[in-house]
Coordinates of C-alpha atoms and ligand atoms in Angstrom, one line a residue:
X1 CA 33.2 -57.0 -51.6
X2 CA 31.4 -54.3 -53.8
X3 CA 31.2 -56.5 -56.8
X4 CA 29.1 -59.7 -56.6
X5 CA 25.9 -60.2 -58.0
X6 CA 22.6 -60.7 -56.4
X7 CA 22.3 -64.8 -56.3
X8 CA 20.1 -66.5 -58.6
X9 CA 19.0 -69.8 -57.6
X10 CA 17.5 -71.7 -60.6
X11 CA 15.1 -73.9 -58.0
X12 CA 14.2 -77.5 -59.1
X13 CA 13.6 -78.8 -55.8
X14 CA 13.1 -76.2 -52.9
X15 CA 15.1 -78.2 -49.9
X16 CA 18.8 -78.0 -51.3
X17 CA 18.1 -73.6 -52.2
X18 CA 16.5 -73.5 -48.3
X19 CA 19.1 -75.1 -46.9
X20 CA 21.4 -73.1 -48.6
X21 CA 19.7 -69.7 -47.8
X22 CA 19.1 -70.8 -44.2
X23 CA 21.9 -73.1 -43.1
X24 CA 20.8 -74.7 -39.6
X25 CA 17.9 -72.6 -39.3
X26 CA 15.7 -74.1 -42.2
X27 CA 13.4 -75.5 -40.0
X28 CA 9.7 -74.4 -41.6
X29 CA 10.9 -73.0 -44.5
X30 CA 9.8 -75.4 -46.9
X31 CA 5.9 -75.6 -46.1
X32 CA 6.8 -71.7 -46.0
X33 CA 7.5 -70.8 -49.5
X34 CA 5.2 -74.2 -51.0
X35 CA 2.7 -72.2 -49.4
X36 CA 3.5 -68.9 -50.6
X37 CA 3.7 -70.5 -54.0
X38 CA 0.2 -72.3 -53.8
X39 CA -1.4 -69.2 -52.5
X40 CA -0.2 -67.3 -55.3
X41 CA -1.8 -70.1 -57.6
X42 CA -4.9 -69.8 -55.6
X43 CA -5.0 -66.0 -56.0
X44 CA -3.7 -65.4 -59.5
X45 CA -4.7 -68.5 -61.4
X46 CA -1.1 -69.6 -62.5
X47 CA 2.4 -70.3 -60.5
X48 CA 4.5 -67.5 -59.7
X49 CA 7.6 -66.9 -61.7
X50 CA 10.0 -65.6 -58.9
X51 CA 10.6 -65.1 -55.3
X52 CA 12.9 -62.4 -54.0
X53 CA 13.4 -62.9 -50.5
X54 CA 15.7 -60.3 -48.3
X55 CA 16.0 -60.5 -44.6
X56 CA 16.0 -57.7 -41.5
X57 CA 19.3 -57.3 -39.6
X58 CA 20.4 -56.5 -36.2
X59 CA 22.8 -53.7 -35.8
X60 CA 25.8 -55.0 -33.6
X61 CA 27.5 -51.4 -33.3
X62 CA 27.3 -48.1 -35.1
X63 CA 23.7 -46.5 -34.5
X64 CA 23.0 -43.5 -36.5
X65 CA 26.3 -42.8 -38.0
X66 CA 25.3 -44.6 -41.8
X67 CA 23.8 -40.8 -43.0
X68 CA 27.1 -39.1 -42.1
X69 CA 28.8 -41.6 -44.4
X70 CA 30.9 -44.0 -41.0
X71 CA 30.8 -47.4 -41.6
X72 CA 28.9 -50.1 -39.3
X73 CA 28.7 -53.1 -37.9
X74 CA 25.2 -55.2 -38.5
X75 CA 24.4 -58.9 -39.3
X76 CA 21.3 -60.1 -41.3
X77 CA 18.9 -62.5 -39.0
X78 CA 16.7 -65.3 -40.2
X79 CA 13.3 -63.6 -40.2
X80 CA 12.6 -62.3 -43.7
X81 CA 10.3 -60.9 -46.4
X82 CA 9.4 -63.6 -49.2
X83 CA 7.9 -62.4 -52.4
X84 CA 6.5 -64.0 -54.9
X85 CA 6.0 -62.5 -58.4
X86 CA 4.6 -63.6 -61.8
X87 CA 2.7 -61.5 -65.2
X88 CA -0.3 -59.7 -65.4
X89 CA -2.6 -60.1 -67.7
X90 CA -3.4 -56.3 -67.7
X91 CA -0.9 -53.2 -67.0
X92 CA -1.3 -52.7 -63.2
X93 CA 1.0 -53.8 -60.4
X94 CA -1.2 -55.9 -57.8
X95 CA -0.2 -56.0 -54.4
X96 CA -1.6 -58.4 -51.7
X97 CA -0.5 -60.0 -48.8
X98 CA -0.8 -63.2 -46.5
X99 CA -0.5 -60.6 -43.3
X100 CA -4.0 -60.7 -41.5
X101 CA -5.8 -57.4 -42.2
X102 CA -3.8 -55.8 -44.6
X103 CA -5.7 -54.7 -47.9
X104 CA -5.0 -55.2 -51.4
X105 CA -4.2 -52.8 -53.4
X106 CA -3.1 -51.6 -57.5
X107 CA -1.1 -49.3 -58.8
X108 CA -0.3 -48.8 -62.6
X109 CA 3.2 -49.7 -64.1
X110 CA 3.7 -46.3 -64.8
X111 CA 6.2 -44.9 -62.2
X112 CA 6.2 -41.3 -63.0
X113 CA 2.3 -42.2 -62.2
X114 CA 2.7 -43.2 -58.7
X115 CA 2.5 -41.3 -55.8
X116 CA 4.3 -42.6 -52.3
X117 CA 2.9 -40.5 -49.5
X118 CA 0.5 -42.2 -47.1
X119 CA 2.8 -44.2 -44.8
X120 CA 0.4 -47.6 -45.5
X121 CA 2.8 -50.5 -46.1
X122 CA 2.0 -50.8 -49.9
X123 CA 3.9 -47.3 -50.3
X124 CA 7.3 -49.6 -49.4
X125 CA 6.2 -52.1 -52.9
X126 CA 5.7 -48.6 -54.8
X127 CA 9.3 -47.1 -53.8
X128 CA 10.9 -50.2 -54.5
X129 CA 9.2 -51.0 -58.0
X130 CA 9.7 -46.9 -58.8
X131 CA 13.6 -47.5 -57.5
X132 CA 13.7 -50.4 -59.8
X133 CA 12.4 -48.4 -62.7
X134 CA 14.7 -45.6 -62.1
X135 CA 17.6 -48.1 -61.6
X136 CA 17.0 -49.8 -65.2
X137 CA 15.7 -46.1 -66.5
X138 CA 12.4 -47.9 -67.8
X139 CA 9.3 -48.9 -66.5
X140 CA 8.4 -53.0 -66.5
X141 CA 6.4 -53.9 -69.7
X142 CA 4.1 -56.1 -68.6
X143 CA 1.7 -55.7 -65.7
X144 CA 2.8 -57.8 -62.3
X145 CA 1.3 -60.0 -59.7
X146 CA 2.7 -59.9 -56.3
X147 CA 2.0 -61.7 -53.1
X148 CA 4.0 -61.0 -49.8
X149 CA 4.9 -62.9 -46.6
X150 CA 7.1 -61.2 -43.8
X151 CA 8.1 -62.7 -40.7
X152 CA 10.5 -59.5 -39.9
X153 CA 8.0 -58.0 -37.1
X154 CA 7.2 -54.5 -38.0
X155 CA 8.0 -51.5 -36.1
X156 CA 10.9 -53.3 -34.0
X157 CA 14.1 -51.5 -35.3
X158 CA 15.0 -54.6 -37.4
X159 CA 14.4 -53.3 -40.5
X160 CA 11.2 -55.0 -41.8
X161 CA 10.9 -52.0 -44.0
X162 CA 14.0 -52.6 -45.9
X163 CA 13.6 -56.5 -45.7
X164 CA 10.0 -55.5 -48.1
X165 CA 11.5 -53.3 -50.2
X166 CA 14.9 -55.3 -51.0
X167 CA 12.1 -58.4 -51.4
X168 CA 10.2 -56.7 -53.8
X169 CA 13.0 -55.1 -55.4
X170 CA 14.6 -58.9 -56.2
X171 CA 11.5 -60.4 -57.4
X172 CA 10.5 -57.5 -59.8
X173 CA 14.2 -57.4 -60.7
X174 CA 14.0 -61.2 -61.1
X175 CA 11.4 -61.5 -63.2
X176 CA 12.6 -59.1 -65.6
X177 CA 15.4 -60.7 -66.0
X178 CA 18.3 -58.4 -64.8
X179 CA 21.3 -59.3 -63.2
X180 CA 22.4 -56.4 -61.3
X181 CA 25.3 -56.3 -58.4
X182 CA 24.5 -56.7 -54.6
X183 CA 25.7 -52.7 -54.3
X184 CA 23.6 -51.4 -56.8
X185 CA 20.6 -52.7 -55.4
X186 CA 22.0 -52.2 -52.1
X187 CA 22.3 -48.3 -53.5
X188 CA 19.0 -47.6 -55.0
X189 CA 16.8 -49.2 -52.3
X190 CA 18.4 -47.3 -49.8
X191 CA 17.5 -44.4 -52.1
X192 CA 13.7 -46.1 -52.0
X193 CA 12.9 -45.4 -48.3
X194 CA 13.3 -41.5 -48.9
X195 CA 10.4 -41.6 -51.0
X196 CA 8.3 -42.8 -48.2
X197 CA 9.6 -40.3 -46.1
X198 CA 12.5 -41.0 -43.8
X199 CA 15.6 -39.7 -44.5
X200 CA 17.7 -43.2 -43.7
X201 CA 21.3 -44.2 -44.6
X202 CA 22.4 -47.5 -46.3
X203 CA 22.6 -49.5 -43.4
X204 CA 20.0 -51.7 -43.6
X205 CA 19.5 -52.4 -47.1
X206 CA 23.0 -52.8 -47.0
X207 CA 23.2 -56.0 -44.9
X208 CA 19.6 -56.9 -46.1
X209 CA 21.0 -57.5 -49.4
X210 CA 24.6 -58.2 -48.8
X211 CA 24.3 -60.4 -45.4
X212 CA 26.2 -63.5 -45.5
X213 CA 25.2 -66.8 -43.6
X214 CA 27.4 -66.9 -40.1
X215 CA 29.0 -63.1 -40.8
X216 CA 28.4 -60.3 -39.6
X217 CA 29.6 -57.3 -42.2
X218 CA 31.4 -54.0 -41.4
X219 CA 29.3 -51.8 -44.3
X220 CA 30.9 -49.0 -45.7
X221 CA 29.2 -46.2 -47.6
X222 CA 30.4 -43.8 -50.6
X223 CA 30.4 -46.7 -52.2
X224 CA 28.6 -49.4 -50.4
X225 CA 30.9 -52.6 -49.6
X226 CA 31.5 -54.9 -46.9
X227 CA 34.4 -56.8 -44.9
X228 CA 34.0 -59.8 -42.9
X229 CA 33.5 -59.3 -38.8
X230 CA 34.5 -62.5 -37.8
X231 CA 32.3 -62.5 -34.3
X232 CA 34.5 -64.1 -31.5
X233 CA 33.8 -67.2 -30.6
X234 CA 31.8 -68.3 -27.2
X235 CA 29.5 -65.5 -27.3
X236 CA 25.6 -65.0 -29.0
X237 CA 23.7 -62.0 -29.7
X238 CA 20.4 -62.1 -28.5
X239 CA 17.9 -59.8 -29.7
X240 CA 15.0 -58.9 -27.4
X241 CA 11.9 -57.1 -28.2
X242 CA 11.1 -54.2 -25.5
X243 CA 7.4 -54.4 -27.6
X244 CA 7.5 -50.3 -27.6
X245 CA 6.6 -49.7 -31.4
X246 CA 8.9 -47.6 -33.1
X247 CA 7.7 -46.9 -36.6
X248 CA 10.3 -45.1 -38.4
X249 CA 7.9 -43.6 -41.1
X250 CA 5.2 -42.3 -38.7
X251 CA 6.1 -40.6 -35.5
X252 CA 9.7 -41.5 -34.9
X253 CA 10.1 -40.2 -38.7
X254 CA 10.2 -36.8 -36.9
X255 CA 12.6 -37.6 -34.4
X256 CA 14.8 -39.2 -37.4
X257 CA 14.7 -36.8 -40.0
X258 CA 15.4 -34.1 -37.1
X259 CA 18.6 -35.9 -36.1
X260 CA 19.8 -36.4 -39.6
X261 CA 19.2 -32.3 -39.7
X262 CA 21.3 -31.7 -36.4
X263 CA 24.1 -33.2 -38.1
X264 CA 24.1 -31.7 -41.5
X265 CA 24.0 -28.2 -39.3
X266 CA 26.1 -29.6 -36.8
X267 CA 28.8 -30.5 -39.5
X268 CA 28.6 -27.4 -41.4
X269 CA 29.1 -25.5 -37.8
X270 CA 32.2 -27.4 -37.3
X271 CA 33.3 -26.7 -40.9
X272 CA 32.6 -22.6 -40.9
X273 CA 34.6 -22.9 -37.7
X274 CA 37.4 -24.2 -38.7
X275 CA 37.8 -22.1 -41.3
X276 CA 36.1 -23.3 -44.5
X277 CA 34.8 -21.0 -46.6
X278 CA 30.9 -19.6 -44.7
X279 CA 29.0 -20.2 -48.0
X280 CA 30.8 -23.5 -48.8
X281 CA 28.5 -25.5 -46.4
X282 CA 28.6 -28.8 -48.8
X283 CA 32.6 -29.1 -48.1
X284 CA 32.1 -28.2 -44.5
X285 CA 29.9 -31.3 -44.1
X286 CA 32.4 -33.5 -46.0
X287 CA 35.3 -32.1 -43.6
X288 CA 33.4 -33.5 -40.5
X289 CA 32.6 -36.5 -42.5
X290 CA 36.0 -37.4 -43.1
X291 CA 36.9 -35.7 -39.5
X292 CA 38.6 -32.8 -38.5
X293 CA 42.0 -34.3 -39.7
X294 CA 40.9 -36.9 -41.6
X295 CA 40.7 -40.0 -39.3
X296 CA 38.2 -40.2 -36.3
X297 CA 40.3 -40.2 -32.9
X298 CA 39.4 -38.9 -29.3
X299 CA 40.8 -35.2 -30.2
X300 CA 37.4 -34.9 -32.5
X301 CA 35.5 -34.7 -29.7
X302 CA 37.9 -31.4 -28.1
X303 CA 37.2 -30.2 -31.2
X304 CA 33.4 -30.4 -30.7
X305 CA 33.0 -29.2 -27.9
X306 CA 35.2 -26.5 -28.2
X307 CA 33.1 -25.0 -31.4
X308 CA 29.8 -26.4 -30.6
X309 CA 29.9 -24.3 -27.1
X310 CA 26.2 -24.0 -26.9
X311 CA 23.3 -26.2 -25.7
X312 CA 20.7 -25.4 -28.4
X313 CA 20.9 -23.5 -31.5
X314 CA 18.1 -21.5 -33.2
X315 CA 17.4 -21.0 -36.7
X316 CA 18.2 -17.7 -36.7
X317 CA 21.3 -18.1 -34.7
X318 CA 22.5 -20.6 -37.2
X319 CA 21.8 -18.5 -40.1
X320 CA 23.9 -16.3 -38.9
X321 CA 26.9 -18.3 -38.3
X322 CA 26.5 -20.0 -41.7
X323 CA 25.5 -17.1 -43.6
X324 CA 22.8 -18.8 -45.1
X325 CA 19.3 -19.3 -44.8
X326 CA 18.3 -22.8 -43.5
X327 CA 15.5 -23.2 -46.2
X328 CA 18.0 -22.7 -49.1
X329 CA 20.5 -25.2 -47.7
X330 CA 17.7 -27.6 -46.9
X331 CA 16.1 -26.8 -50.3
X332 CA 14.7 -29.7 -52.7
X333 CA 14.6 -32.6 -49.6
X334 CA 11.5 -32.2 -48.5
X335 CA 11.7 -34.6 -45.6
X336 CA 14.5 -32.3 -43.8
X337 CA 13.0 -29.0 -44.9
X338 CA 10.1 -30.7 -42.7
X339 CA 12.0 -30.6 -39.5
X340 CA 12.9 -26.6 -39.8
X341 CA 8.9 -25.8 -38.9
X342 CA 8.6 -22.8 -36.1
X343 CA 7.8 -25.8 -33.5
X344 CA 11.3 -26.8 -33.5
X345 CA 12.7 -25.3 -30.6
X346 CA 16.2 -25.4 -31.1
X347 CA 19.0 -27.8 -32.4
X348 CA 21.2 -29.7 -30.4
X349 CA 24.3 -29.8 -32.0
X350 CA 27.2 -30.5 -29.5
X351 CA 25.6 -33.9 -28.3
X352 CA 24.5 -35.3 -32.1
X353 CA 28.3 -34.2 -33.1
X354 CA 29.8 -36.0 -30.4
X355 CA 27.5 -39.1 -30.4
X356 CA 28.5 -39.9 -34.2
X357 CA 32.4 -39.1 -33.5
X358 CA 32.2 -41.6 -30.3
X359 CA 30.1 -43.9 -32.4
X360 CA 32.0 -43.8 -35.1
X361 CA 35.2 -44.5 -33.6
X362 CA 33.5 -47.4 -31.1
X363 CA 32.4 -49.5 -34.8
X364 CA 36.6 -49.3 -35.9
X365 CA 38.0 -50.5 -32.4
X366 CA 34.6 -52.9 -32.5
X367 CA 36.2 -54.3 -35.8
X368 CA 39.7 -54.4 -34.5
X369 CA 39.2 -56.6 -31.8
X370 CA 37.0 -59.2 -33.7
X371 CA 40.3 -59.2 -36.1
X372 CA 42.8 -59.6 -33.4
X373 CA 44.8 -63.1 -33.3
X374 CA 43.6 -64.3 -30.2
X375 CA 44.6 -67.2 -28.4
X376 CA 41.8 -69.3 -26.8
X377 CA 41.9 -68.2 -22.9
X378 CA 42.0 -64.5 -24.5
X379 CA 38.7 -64.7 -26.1
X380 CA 36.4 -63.9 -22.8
X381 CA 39.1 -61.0 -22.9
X382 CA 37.6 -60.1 -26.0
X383 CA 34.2 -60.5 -25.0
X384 CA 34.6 -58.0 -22.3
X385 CA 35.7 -55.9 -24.9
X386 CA 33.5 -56.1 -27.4
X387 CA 30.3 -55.5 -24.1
X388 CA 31.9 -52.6 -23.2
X389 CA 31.6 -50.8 -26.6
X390 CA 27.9 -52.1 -26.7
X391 CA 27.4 -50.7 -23.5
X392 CA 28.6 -47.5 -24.0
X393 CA 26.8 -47.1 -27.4
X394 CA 23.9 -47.5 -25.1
X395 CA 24.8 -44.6 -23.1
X396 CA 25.7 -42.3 -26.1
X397 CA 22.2 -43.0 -27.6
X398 CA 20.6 -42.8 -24.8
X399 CA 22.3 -39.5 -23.7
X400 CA 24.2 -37.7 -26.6
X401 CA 21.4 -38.8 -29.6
X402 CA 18.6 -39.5 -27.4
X403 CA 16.9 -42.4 -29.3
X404 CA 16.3 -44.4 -26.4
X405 CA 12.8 -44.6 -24.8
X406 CA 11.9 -45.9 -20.9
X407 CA 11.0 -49.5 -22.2
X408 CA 14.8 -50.1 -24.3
X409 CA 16.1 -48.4 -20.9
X410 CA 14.8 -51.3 -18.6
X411 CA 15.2 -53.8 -21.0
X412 CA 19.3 -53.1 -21.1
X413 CA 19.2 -52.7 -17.7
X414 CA 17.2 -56.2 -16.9
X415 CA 19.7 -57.7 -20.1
X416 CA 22.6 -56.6 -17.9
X417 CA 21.2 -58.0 -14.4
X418 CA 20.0 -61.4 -16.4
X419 CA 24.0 -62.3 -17.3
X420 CA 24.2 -60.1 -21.0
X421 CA 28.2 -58.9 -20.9
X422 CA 26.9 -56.0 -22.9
X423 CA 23.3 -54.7 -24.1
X424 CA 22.3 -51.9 -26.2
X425 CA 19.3 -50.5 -28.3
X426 CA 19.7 -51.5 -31.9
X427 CA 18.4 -49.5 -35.0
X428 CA 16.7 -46.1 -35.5
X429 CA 15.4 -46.2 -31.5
X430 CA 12.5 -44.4 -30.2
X431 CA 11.1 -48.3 -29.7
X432 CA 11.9 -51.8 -31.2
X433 CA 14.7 -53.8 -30.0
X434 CA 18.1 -54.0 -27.8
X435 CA 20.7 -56.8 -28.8
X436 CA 22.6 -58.5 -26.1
X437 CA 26.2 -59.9 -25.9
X438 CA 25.0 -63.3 -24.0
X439 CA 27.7 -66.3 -23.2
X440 CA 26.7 -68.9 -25.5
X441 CA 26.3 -71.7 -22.1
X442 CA 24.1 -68.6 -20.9
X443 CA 21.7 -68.0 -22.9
X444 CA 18.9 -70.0 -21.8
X445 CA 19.2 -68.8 -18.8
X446 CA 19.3 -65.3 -19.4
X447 CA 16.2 -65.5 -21.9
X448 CA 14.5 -67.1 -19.1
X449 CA 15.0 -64.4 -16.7
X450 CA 14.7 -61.2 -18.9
X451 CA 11.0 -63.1 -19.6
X452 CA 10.5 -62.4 -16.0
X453 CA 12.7 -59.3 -15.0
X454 CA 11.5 -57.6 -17.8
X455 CA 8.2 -58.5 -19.3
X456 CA 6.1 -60.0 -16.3
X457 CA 7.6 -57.0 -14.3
X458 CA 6.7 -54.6 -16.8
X459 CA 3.3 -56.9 -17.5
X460 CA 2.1 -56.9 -13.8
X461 CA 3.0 -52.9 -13.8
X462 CA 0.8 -52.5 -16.4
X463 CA 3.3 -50.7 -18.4
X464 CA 3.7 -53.1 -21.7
X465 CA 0.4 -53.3 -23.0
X466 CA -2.4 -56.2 -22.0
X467 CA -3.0 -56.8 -25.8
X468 CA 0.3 -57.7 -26.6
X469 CA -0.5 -60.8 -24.4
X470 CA -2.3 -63.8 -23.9
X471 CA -3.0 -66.8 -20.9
X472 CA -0.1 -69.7 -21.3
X473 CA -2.6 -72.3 -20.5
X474 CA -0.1 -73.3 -17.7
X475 CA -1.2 -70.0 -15.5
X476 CA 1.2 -67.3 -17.0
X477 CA 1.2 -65.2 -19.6
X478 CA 3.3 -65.4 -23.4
X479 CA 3.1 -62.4 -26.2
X480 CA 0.4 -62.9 -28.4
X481 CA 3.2 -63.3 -31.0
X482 CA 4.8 -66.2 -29.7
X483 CA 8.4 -66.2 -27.0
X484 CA 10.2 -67.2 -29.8
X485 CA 9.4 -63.7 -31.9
X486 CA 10.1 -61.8 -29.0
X487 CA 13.4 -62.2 -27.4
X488 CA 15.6 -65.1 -29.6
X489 CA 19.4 -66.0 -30.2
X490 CA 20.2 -64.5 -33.4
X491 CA 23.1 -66.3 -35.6
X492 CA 24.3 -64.2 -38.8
X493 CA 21.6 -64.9 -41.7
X494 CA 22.4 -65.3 -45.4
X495 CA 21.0 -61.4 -47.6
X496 CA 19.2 -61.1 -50.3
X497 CA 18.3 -63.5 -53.2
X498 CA 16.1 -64.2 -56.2
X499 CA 14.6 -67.8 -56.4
X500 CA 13.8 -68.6 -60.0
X501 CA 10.8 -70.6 -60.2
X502 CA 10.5 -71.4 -64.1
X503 CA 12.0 -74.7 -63.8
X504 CA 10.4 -75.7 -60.9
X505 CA 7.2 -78.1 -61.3
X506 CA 5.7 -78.0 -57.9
Ligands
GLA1 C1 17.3 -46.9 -39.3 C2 17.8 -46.4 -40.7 C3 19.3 -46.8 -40.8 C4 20.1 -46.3 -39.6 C5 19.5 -46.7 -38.3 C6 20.2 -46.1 -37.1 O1 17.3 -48.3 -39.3 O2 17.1 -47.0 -41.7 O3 19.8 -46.2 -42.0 O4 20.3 -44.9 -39.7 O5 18.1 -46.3 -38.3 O6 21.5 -46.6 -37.0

């Protein structure tokens, strides 16, 4: 569906809107947004006009494959970004938050004025207020008022970046009064998180935005749009929190922007060598986007490691394969031109190549089977299936693209040991979270022992940090954070939407 619009609810009364946006999980969400709308009051002096809410996701299959254009596999999740908005009285955007310790901060509605470049979270409410003004080629006429709540936690690999910026996107969008398409915001906010730094595909504002309550979405890309993954039945996805941080636009920004450089070389290598034009290196990337013969099938990965014979490449031996220099093709992106500094010892090209063929080809079979007629006693067939493509996504991020990290290691291993058919890392890597393919009868009992397998082992090893934790009261130990925000049954959550407060007397 590329053609639906962002949903407007016009709210008189909040409970029939929640229990729309949050089908059985509505549980809280209530007291949730009245109090988001009475601290607003509190802090601005008059109601809010509009909340735009947009949730995280969980990526089922297809890591690191959205940048090179292949389609994946994620769902949206419950925990999301609220914010609401309503009119300055003076021509500055004001930014606060209900997160503890997080400052307030201004910035003028003026987006040619504003500069994105400290990595602080407010730089996420500038991209996506600039991205609106570049979207609707003007800036917003009256100064704004926002105040944000986010339950996505950060740094987990569940996209709490995208969940604030698709939030603040809606609400300024909202309050202007546009009605725009799911894929256009879907488009620009994707566009947002380059200028904070990170050179990300569409993924996750995808689903943020275009997320459907009990469905989880194959995305495409080039344009965005989505078809239904109907998830078989019998089975939940559990996601699990291995409390490694993996912060996208700070040090695993690096490792990002560097693999989203390994491909671009990696696909103009393959291109040069079979026989594009040298200079052309733009339509050798698009020949190993669309793969070598225009479908992606095992034979790719022949072709890979036939013509990417080497372990590492070097600048210089790249230049001379490409016949150009790595600066010009890199030139006017900033964040890749980054990764080309003389401490970058070499590009592995051969494993990035054949992670994203493998990748890309486990997300179409992932699809196919979910599809397939299946008659009931088939469906634990299925299951196995779909673990088996989760478990060797694992191995080719772990191996081929090297995003995995110690912690999201032991925590598929202990996923696997605890019952999970299948157990992967899910997002960008480096940190966050793995998801799990748990039998639904199961799942208590497998969150029960990954609590001990993996984080009182890792706890009493001293290898997850003491902070993170806190005394039960009952002789143990729980994350400071709560179980329940650290390893939970995730059902497909509804995407993005703009509540319309003006009607609402609360
Ligand atoms: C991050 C990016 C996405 C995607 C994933 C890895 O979440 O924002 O675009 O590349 O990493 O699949």
């Amino acid at each position: 569906m590329a053609d639906r619009t962002v949903e407007v609810y016009r709210v008189q009364e909040l409970e029939s809107v929640l229990d729309s946006l949050y089908g059985t999980s509505v549980e809280g969400a209530t007291e949730r947004y009245a109090n988001l709308i009475n601290d607003f009051k509190n802090k601005y002096g008059v109601a809010p006009e509009f909340i735009g809410r947009s949730p995280g996701r969980v990526n089922i299959v297809g890591e690191h494959i959205d940048y090179e254009g292949y389609s994946v596999l994620p769902m949206a999740i419950r925990q999301d970004t609220i914010v609401a908005i309503g009119r300055a009285s003076d021509l500055n955007v004001h930014v606060a938050t209900l997160a503890p310790g997080l400052t307030e901060e201004e910035f003028t509605i003026d987006a040619e004025r504003i500069g994105v470049a400290l990595h602080t979270w407010v730089d996420y409410v500038k991209a996506a207020y600039i991205g609106v003004c570049k979207h609707l080629q003007r800036n917003s006429s009256t100064g704004l008022n926002l105040l944000i709540e986010g339950q996505v936690p950060q740094g987990s690999g569940l996209s709490s970046s995208a969940a604030l910026v698709c939030a603040t996107a809606l609400a300024i969008l909202g309050l202007l009064g546009e009605t725009v398409l799911q894929a256009e915001v879907a488009q620009f906010t994707a566009e947002c998180e380059k200028f904070v730094g990170t050179e990300s595909g569409g993924m996750d504002q995808a689903i943020s935005i275009m997320g459907e309550l009990g469905k989880a979405k194959l995305v495409h890309f080039n344009p965005i749009r989505t078809e239904d993954a109907p998830l078989p039945k019998g089975a939940s996805f559990v996601i699990a929190n291995s409390l490694a941080v993996s912060k996208k636009a700070e040090g695993a920004a690096r490792q990002y922007n560097m693999r989203v450089v390994e491909c671009r070389l990696a696909a103009a290598v393959l291109g040069v060598k079979l026989g594009l034009e040298p200079d052309d290196v733009r339509a050798a990337q698009s020949k190993m986007l669309a793969g070598p013969k225009g479908s992606v099938t095992g034979a790719e990965a022949e072709v890979v490691k036939k013509y990417l014979d080497k372990e590492k490449y070097t600048q210089a031996e790249l230049e001379q394969l490409l016949g150009v220099e790595l600066e010009k093709m890199f030139e006017g992106n900033n964040n890749q031109l980054d990764e080309l500094w003389p401490w970058c010892s070499g590009f592995n090209l051969r494993d990035r190549a054949l992670h994203v063929y493998s990748e890309a080809a486990r997300v179409v079979d992932f699809k196919a089977i979910c599809d397939s007629e299946a008659k009931q006693d088939d469906e634990p067939k299925k299951l196995d299936k779909l673990a088996t493509l989760m478990k060797q996504s694992h191995a080719s991020c772990r191996y081929e693209y090297d995003c995995s990290c110690e912690e999201l290691n032991h925590l598929v291993e202990a996923s696997i040991n605890a019952g999970a058919l299948g157990s992967r890392l899910t997002g960008a890597g480096w940190g966050g979270c793995t998801v799990s393919l748990v039998p639904e009868g199961k799942v208590e009992s497998f969150i029960a022992e990954v609590k001990q397998k993996y984080y009182m082992a890792k706890l009493e090893a001293k290898k997850l940090s003491q902070k993170d934790f806190k005394e039960d009261g009952k002789g143990g130990w729980e994350p400071v954070v709560g179980w329940k925000n650290v390893i939970f049954a995730s059902p497909p959550g509804s995407g993005g939407a703009i509540l319309d407060l003006t009607k609402f007397a609360s």
